[in-house]
CSV table of C-alpha atoms in Angstrom, one decimal:
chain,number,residue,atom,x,y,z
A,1187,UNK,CA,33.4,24.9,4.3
A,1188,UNK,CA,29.9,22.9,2.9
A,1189,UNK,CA,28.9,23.6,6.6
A,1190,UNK,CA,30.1,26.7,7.1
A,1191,UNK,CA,28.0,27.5,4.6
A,1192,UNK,CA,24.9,25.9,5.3
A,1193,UNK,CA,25.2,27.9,9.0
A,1194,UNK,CA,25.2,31.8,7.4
A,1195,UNK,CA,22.1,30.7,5.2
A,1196,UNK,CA,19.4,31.6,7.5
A,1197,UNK,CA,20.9,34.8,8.4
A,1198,UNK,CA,21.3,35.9,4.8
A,1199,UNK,CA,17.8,34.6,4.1
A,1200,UNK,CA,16.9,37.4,6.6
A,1201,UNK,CA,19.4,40.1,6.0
A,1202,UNK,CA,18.1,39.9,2.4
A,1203,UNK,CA,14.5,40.6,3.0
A,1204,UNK,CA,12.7,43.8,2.5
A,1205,UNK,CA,13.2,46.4,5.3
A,1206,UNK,CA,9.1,46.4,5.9
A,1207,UNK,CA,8.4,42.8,5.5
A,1208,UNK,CA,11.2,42.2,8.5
A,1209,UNK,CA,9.8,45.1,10.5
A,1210,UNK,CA,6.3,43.2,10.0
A,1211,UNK,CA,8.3,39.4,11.3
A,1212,UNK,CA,9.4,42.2,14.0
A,1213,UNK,CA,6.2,43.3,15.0
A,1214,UNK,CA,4.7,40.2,14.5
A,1215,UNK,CA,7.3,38.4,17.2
A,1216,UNK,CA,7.1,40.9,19.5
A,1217,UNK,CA,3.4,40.4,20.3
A,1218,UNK,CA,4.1,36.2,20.6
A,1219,UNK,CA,7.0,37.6,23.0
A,1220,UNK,CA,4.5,39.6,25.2
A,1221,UNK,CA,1.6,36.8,25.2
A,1222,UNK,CA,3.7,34.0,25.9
A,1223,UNK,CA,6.3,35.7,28.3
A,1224,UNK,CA,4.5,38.5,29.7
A,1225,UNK,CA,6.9,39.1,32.6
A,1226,UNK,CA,9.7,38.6,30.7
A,1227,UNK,CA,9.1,40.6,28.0
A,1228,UNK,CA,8.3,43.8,30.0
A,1229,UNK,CA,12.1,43.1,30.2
A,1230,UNK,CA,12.8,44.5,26.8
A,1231,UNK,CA,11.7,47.5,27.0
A,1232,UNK,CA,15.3,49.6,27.5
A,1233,UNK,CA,16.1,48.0,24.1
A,1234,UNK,CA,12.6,49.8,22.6
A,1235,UNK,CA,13.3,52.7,24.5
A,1236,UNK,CA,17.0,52.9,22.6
A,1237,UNK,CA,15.4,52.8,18.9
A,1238,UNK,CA,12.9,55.7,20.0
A,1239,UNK,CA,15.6,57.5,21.5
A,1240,UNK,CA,17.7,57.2,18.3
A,1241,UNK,CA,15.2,58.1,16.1
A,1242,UNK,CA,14.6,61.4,18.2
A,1243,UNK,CA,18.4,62.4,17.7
A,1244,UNK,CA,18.1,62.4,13.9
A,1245,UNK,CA,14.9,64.1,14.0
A,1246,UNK,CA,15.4,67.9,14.5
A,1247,UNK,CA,19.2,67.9,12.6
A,1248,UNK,CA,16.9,66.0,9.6
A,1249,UNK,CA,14.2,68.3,9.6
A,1250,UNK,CA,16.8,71.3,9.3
A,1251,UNK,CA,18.8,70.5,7.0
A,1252,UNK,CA,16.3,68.7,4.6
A,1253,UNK,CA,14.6,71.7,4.4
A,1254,UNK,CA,17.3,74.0,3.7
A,1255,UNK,CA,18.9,71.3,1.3
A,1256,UNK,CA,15.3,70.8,-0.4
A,1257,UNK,CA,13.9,74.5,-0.7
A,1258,UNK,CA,17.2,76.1,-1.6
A,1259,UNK,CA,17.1,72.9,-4.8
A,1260,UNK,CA,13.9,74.4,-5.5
A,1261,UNK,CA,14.6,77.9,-5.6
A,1262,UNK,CA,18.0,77.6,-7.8
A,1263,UNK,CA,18.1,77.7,-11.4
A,1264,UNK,CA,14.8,78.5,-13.5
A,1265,UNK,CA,12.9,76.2,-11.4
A,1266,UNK,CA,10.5,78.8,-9.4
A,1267,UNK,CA,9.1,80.4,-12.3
A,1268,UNK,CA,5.2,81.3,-12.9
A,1269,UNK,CA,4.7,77.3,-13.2
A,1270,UNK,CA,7.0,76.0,-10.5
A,1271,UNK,CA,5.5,78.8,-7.8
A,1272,UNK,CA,2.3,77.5,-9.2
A,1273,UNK,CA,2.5,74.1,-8.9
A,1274,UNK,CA,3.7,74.6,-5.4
A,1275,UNK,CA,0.9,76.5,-4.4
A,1276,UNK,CA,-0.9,73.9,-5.9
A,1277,UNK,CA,0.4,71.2,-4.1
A,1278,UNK,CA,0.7,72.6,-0.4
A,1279,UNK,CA,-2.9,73.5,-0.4
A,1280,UNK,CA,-3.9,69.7,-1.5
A,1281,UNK,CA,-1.6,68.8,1.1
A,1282,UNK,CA,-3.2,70.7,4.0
A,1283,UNK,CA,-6.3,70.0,2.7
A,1284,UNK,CA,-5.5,66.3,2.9
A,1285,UNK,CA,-4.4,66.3,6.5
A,1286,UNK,CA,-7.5,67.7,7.7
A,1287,UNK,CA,-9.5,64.5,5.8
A,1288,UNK,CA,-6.4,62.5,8.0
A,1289,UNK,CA,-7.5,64.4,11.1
A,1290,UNK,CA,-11.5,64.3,10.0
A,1291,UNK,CA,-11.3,60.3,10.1
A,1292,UNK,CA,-9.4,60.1,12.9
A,1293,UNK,CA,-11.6,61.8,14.6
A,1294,UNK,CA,-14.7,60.3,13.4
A,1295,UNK,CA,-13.5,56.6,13.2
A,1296,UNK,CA,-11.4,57.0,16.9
A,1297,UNK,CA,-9.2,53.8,15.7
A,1298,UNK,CA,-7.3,54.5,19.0
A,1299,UNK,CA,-10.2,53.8,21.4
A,1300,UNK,CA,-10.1,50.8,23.1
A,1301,UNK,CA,-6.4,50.5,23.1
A,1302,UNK,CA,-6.0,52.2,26.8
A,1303,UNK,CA,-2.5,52.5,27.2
A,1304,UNK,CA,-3.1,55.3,28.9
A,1305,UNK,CA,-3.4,57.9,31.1
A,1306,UNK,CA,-0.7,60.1,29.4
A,1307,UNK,CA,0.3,63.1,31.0
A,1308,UNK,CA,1.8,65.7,28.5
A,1309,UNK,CA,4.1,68.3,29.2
A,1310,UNK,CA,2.8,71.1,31.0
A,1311,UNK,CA,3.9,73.5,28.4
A,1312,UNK,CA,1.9,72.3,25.6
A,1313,UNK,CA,-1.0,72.4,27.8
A,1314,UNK,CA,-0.9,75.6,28.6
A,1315,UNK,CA,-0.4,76.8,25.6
A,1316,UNK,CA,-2.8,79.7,23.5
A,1317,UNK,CA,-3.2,80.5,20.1
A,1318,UNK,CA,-1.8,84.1,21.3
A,1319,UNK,CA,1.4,82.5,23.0
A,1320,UNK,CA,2.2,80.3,20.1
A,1321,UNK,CA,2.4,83.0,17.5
A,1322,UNK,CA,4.3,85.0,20.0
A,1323,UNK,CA,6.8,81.9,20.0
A,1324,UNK,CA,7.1,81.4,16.2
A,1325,UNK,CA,10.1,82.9,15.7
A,1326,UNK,CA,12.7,81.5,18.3
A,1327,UNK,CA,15.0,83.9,20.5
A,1328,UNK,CA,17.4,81.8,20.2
A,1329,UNK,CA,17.7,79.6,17.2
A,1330,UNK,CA,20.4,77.2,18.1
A,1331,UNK,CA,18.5,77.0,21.9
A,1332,UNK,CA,15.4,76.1,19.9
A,1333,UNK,CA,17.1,73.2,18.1
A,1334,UNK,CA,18.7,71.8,21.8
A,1335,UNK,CA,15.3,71.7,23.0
A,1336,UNK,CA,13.5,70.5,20.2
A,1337,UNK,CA,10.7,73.4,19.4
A,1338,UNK,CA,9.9,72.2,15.7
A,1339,UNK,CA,7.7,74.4,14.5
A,1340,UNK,CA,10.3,77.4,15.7
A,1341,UNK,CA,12.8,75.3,14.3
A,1342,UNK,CA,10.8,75.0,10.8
A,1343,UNK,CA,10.3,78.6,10.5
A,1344,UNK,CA,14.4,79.2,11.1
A,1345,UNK,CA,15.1,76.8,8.4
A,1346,UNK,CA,12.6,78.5,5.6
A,1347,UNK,CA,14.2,81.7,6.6
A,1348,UNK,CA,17.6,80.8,6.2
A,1349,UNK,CA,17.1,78.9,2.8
A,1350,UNK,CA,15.3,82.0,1.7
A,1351,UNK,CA,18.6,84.2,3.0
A,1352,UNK,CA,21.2,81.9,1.4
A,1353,UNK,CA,19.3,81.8,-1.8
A,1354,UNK,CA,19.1,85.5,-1.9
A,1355,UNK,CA,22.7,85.7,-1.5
A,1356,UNK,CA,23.7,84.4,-4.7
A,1357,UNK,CA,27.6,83.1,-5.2
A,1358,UNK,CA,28.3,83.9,-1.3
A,1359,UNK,CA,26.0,81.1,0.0
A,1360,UNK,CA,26.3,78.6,-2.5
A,1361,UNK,CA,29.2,76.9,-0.1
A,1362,UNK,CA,26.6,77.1,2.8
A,1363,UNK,CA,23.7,75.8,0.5
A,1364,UNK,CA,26.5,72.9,-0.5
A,1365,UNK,CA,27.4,72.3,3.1
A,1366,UNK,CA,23.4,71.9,4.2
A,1367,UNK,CA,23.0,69.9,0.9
A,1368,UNK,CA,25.8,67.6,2.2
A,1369,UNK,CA,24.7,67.2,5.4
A,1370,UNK,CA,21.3,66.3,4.4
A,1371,UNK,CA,22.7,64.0,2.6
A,1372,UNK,CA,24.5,62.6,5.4
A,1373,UNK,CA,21.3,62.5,7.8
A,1374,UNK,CA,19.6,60.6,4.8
A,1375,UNK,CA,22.3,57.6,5.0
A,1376,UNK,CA,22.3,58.0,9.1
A,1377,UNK,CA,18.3,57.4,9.1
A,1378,UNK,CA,19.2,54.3,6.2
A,1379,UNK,CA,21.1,53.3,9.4
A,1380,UNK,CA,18.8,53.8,11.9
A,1381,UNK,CA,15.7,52.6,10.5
A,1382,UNK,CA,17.5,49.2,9.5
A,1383,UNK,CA,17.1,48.8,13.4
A,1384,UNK,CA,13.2,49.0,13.1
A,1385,UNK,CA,12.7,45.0,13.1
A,1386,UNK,CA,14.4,44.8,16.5
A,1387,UNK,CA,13.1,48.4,18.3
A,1388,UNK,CA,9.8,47.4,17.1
A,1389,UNK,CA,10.0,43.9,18.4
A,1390,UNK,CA,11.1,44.9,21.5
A,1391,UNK,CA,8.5,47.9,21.9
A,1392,UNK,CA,5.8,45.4,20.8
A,1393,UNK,CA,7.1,43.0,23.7
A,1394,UNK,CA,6.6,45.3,26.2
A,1395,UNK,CA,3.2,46.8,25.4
A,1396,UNK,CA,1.8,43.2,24.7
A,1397,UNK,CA,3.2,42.0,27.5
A,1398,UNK,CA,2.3,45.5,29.9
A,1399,UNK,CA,-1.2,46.0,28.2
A,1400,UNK,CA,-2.2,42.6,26.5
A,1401,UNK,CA,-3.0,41.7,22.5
A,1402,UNK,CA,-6.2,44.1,23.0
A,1403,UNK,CA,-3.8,46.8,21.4
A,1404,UNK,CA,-3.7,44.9,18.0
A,1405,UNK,CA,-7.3,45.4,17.1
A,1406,UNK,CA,-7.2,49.4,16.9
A,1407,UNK,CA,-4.4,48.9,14.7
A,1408,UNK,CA,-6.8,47.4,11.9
A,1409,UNK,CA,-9.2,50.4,12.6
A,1410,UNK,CA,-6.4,52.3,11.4
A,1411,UNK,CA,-6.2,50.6,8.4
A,1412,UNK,CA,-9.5,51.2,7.5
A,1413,UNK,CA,-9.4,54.6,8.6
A,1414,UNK,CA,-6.2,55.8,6.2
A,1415,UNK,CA,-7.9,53.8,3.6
A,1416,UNK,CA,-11.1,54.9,3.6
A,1417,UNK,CA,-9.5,58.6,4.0
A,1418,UNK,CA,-7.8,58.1,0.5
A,1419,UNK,CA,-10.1,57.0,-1.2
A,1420,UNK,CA,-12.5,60.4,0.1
A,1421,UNK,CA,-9.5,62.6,-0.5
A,1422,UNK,CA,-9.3,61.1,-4.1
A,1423,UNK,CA,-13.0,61.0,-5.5
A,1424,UNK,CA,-13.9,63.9,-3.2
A,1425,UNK,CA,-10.8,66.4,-3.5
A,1426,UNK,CA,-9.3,65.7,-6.9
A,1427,UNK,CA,-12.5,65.0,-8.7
A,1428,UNK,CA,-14.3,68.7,-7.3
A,1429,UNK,CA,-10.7,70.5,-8.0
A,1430,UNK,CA,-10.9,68.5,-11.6
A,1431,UNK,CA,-14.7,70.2,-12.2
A,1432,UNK,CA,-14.4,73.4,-10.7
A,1433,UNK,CA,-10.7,74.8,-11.4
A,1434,UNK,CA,-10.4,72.8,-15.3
A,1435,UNK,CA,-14.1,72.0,-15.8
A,1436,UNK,CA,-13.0,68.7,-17.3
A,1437,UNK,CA,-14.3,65.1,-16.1
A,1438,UNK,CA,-13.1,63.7,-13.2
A,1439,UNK,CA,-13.8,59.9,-15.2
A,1440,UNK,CA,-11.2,60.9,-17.6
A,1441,UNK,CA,-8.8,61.1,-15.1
A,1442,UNK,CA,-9.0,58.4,-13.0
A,1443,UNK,CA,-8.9,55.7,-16.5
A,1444,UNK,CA,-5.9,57.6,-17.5
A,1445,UNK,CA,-3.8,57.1,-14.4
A,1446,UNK,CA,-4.6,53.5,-13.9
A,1447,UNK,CA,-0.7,52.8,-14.4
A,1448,UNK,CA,0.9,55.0,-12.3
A,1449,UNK,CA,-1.4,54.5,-9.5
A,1450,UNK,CA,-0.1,50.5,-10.1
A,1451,UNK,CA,3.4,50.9,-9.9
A,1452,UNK,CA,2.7,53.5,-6.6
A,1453,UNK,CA,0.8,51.5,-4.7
A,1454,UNK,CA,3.0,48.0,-5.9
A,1455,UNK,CA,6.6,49.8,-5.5
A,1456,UNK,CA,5.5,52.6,-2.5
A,1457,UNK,CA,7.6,55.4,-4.7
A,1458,UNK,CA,7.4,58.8,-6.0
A,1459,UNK,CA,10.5,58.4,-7.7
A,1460,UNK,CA,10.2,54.7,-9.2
A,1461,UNK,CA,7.1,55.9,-10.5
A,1462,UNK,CA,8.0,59.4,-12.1
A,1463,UNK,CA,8.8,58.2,-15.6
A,1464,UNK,CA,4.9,56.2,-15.9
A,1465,UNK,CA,3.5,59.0,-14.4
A,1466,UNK,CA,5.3,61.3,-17.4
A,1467,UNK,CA,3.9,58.8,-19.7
A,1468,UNK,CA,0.5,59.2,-18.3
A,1469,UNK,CA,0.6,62.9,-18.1
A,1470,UNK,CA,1.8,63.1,-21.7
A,1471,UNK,CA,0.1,60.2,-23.7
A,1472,UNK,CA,-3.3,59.6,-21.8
A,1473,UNK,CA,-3.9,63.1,-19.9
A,1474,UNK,CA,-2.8,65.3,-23.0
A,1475,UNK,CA,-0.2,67.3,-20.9
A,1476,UNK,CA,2.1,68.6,-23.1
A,1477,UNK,CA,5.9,67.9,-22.1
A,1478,UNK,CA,7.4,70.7,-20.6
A,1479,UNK,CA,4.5,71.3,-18.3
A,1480,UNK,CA,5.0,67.4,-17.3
A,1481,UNK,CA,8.7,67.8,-17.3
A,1482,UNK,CA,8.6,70.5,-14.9
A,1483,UNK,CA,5.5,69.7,-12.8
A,1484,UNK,CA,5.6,66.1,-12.1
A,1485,UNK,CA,9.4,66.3,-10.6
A,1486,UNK,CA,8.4,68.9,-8.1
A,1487,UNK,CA,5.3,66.5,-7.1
A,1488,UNK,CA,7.8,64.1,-6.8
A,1489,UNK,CA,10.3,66.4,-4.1
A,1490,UNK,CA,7.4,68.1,-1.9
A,1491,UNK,CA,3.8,66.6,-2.6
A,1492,UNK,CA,3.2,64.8,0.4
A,1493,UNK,CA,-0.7,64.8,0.1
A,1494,UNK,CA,-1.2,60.9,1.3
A,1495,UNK,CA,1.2,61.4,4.1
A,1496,UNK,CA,0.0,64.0,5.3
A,1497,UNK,CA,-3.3,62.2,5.3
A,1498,UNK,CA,-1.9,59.1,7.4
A,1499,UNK,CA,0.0,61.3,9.7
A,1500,UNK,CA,-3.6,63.5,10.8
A,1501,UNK,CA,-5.5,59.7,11.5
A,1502,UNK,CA,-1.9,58.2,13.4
A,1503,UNK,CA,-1.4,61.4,15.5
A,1504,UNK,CA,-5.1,61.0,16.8
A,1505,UNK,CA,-4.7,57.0,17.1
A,1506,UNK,CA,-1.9,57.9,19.5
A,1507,UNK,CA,-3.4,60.3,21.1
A,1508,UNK,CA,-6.9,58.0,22.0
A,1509,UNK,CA,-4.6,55.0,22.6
A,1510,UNK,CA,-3.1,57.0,26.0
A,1511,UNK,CA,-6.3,59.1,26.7
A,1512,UNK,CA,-4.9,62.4,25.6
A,1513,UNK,CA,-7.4,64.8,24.7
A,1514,UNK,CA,-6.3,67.1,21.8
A,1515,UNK,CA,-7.7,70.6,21.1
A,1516,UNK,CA,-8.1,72.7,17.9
A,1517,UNK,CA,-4.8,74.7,18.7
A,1518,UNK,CA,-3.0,71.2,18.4
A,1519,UNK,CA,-5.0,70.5,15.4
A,1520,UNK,CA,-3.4,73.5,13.8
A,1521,UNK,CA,0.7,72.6,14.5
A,1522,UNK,CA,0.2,69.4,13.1
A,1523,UNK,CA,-1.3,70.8,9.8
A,1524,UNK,CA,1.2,73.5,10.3
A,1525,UNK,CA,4.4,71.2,10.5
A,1526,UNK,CA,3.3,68.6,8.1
A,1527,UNK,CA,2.6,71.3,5.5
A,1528,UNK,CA,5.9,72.8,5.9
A,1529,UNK,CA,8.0,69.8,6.5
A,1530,UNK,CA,6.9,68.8,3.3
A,1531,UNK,CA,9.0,70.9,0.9
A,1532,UNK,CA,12.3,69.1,2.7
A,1533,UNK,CA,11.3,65.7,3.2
A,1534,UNK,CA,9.2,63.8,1.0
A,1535,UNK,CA,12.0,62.1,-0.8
A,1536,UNK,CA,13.8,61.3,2.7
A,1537,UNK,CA,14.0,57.3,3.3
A,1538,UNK,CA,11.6,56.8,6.3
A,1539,UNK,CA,9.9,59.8,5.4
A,1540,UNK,CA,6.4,58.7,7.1
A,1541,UNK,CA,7.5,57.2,10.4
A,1542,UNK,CA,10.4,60.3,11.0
A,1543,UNK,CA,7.4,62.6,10.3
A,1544,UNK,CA,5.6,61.0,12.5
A,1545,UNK,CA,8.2,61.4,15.2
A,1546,UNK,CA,8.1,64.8,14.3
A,1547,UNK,CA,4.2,65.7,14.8
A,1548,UNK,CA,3.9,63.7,17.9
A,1549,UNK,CA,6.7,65.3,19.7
A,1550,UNK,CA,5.4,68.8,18.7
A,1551,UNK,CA,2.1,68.1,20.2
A,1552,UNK,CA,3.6,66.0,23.0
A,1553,UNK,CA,2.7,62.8,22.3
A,1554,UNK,CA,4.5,59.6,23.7
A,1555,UNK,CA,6.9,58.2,21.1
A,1556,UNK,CA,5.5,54.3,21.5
A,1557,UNK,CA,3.3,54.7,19.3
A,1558,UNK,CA,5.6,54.9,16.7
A,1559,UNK,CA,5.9,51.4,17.2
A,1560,UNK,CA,2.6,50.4,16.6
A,1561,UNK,CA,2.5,51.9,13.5
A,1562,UNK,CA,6.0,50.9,12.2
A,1563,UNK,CA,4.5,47.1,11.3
A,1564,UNK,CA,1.9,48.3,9.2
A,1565,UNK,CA,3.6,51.1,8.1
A,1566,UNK,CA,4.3,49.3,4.6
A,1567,UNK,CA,0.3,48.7,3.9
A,1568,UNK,CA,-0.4,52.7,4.5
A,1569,UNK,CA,2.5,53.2,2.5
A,1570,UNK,CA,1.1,51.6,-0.4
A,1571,UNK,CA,-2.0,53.7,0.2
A,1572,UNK,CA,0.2,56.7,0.6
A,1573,UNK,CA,2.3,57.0,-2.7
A,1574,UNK,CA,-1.0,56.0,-4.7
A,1575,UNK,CA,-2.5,59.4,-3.6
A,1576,UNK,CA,0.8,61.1,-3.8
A,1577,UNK,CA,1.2,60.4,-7.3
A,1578,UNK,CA,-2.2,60.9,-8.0
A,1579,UNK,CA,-1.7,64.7,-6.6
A,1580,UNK,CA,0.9,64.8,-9.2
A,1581,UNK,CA,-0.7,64.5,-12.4
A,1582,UNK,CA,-3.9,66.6,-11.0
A,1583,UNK,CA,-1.3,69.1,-10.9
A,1584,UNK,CA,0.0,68.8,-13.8
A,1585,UNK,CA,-3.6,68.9,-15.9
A,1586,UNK,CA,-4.9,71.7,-13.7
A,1587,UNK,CA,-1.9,73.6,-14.6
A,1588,UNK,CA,-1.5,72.4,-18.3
A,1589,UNK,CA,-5.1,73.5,-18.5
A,1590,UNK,CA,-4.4,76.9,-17.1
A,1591,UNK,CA,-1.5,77.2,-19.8
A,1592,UNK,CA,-3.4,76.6,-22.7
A,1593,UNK,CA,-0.9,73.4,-22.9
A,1594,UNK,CA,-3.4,70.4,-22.2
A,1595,UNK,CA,-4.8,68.8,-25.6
A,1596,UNK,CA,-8.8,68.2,-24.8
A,1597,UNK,CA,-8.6,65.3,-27.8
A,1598,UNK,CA,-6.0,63.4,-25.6
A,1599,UNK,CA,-7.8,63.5,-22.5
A,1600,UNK,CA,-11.1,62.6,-23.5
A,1601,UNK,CA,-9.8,59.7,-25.6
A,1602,UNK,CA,-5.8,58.7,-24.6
A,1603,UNK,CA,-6.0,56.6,-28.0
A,1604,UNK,CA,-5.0,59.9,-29.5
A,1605,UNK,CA,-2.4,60.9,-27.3
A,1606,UNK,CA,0.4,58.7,-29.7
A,1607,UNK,CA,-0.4,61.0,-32.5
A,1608,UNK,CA,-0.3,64.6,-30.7
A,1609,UNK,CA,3.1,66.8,-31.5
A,1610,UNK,CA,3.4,69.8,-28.7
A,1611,UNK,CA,6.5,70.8,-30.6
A,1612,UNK,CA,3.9,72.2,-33.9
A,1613,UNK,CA,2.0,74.2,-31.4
């Protein structure tokens, strides 16, 4: 039995390790696999080939019914009033403004140069495709023929429409709303599933290319780094500090000292939700946001504010695209801004939220899904940088609107020493 023992210890030493730091070991063995075996590992690549091919059957039933299931939660109740709608405007403008700074530093930085891994030829389709043609193909003919075949942006704009439609049909499709709601649910625990496979796709992907295009692909993979890094920290002092001064006229200093804590726990934990009670602190006791605006605003942050995502996805799209020689243009520049704005009001509380949108944006624009591998191993450090900007985007939110509302307290803010002695409730 002692021995017994002693044998299952190493694999529950593994099995009880972080999903990300395993994927990391993953990656991490895959590229010892491809330099010390090259021939051998080019053998692995069916098994790589699998996890991407799993990941694409989650990704359009996910997409649909997270955004049904997330914009008919947002539209129920007293939710959408003047502050919800506003907040929401709010926070899908900051988050097409910060995939354009994702796509800016992509395009500026090229971290995918020098990985040749190319040529890539992409489907004829997309390459012929106009500005003119693509509006003309917004709405789909054929819903349910737009889902087989994968048309995400048409299948996007049927999934708004519906969740509009059942909302406005009051009692009668609340069992449809339930039934989406479930089934989101259900695609939410399938991609727990899938993406618990991630270690051993991504080791097997990582194989393969290593061993097909040597370890020269590892060093564009730091450039990304850099790149989503550097991006945050622009979209931060640059967006939120000129939003700060020219919608609230209020210091940009004040701001950045009160949210110390929040941005901690984000960028330590990688979570929206882990961090929503510090940021409420933080919005009420430092910020001088008075409670119901933070009550209300901050949660809705939490469901669809996707602003460092969106960032990360604009610089990984283009690393993919340089690292197999595909030359986007502006027309593809404009679906990915497109779908990662609108994906955002379904699936920024999905596990696996940045890789599956990933998926998502690369197979719009027709992009080969390997290089979700690359960026699954270091998918946990742009996390961290991710979720600090994310909850950063919701407390600017919540003091630009607070300000709007006559609710923010101008003591607090300047000095968050005074923020333990304010009452909303005399006011």
């Amino acid at each position: 039995m002692l021995l017994h023992g002693r044998a299952r210890k190493p694999w529950r030493i593994w099995t009880r390790r972080p999903l990300w730091l395993k994927t990391l070991i993953g990656m991490l063995l895959g590229i010892g696999l491809g330099m010390g075996w090259s021939e051998q590992a080019l053998l692995l690549k069916p098994v790589g080939t699998l996890f991407v091919n799993t990941i694409q059957m989650l990704m359009v039933p996910l997409i649909f019914c997270s955004i049904i299931a997330g914009l008919t939660g947002l539209l129920r109740g007293r939710v959408l009033d003047r502050i919800g709608l506003r907040a929401i405007g709010y926070y899908l403008c900051s988050t097409a403004l910060a995939i354009c700074i994702g796509l800016m530093m992509g395009w500026l930085l090229e971290p995918g140069v020098g990985a040749d891994m190319g040529p890539y030829q992409r489907p004829e389709t997309l390459q012929e495709l106009t500005l003119a043609t693509a509006l003309a193909q917004l709405v789909p003919r054929n819903p349910i023929q737009a889902i087989v075949d994968g048309k995400i942006l048409q299948v996007i704009v049927f999934a708004v429409a519906l969740a509009l439609a059942l909302n406005a049909s009051g009692r009668r499709g609340r069992p449809a709303i339930r039934a989406f709601t479930s089934l989101a649910d259900g695609m939410f625990t399938l991609t727990q599933m899938v993406m618990s496979l991630a270690p051993y796709g991504v080791c097997a992907l990582m194989a393969w290319m290593t061993g097909r295009y040597g370890a020269a692909i590892m060093l564009p993979l730091l450039k990304v780094i850099g790149a989503v890094y550097l991006g945050c920290l622009l979209h931060l002092l640059g967006v939120y500090s000129g939003l700060l001064l020219l919608l609230a006229r209020l210091n940009p200093l004040h701001y950045f000292k009160s949210i110390l804590d929040a941005q901690a726990v984000a960028f330590t934990s990688s979570s929206s939700e882990v961090t929503l009670p510090v940021s409420q602190s933080c919005a009420e006791h430092r910020l001088g946001v008075s409670p119901p605006i933070a009550a209300k605003v901050l949660p809705i942050g939490a469901t669809i504010n996707m602003d460092g995502t969106a960032l990360y996805q604009g610089v990984t799209a283009l690393f993919v695209a340089q690292a197999f020689g595909v030359d986007l243009h502006l027309f593809d520049y404009l679906i990915i801004i497109s779908i990662v704005t609108l994906a955002s009001i379904g699936t920024a509380g999905t596990p696996g939220t940045g890789l599956m949108l990933l998926t998502l944006t690369l197979t719009a624009v027709g992009l080969p899904l390997e290089g979700v591998a690359l960026i699954a191993g270091i998918d946990r450090i742009l996390d961290m940088a991710r979720t600090t900007v994310n909850v950063s985007g919701d407390l600017l939110v919540s003091v630009l609107i607070g300000r709007r509302e006559g609710e923010l307290d101008l003591a607090v803010y300047q000095d968050p020493r005074a923020g333990e002695e304010i009452d909303f409730s005399a006011r």
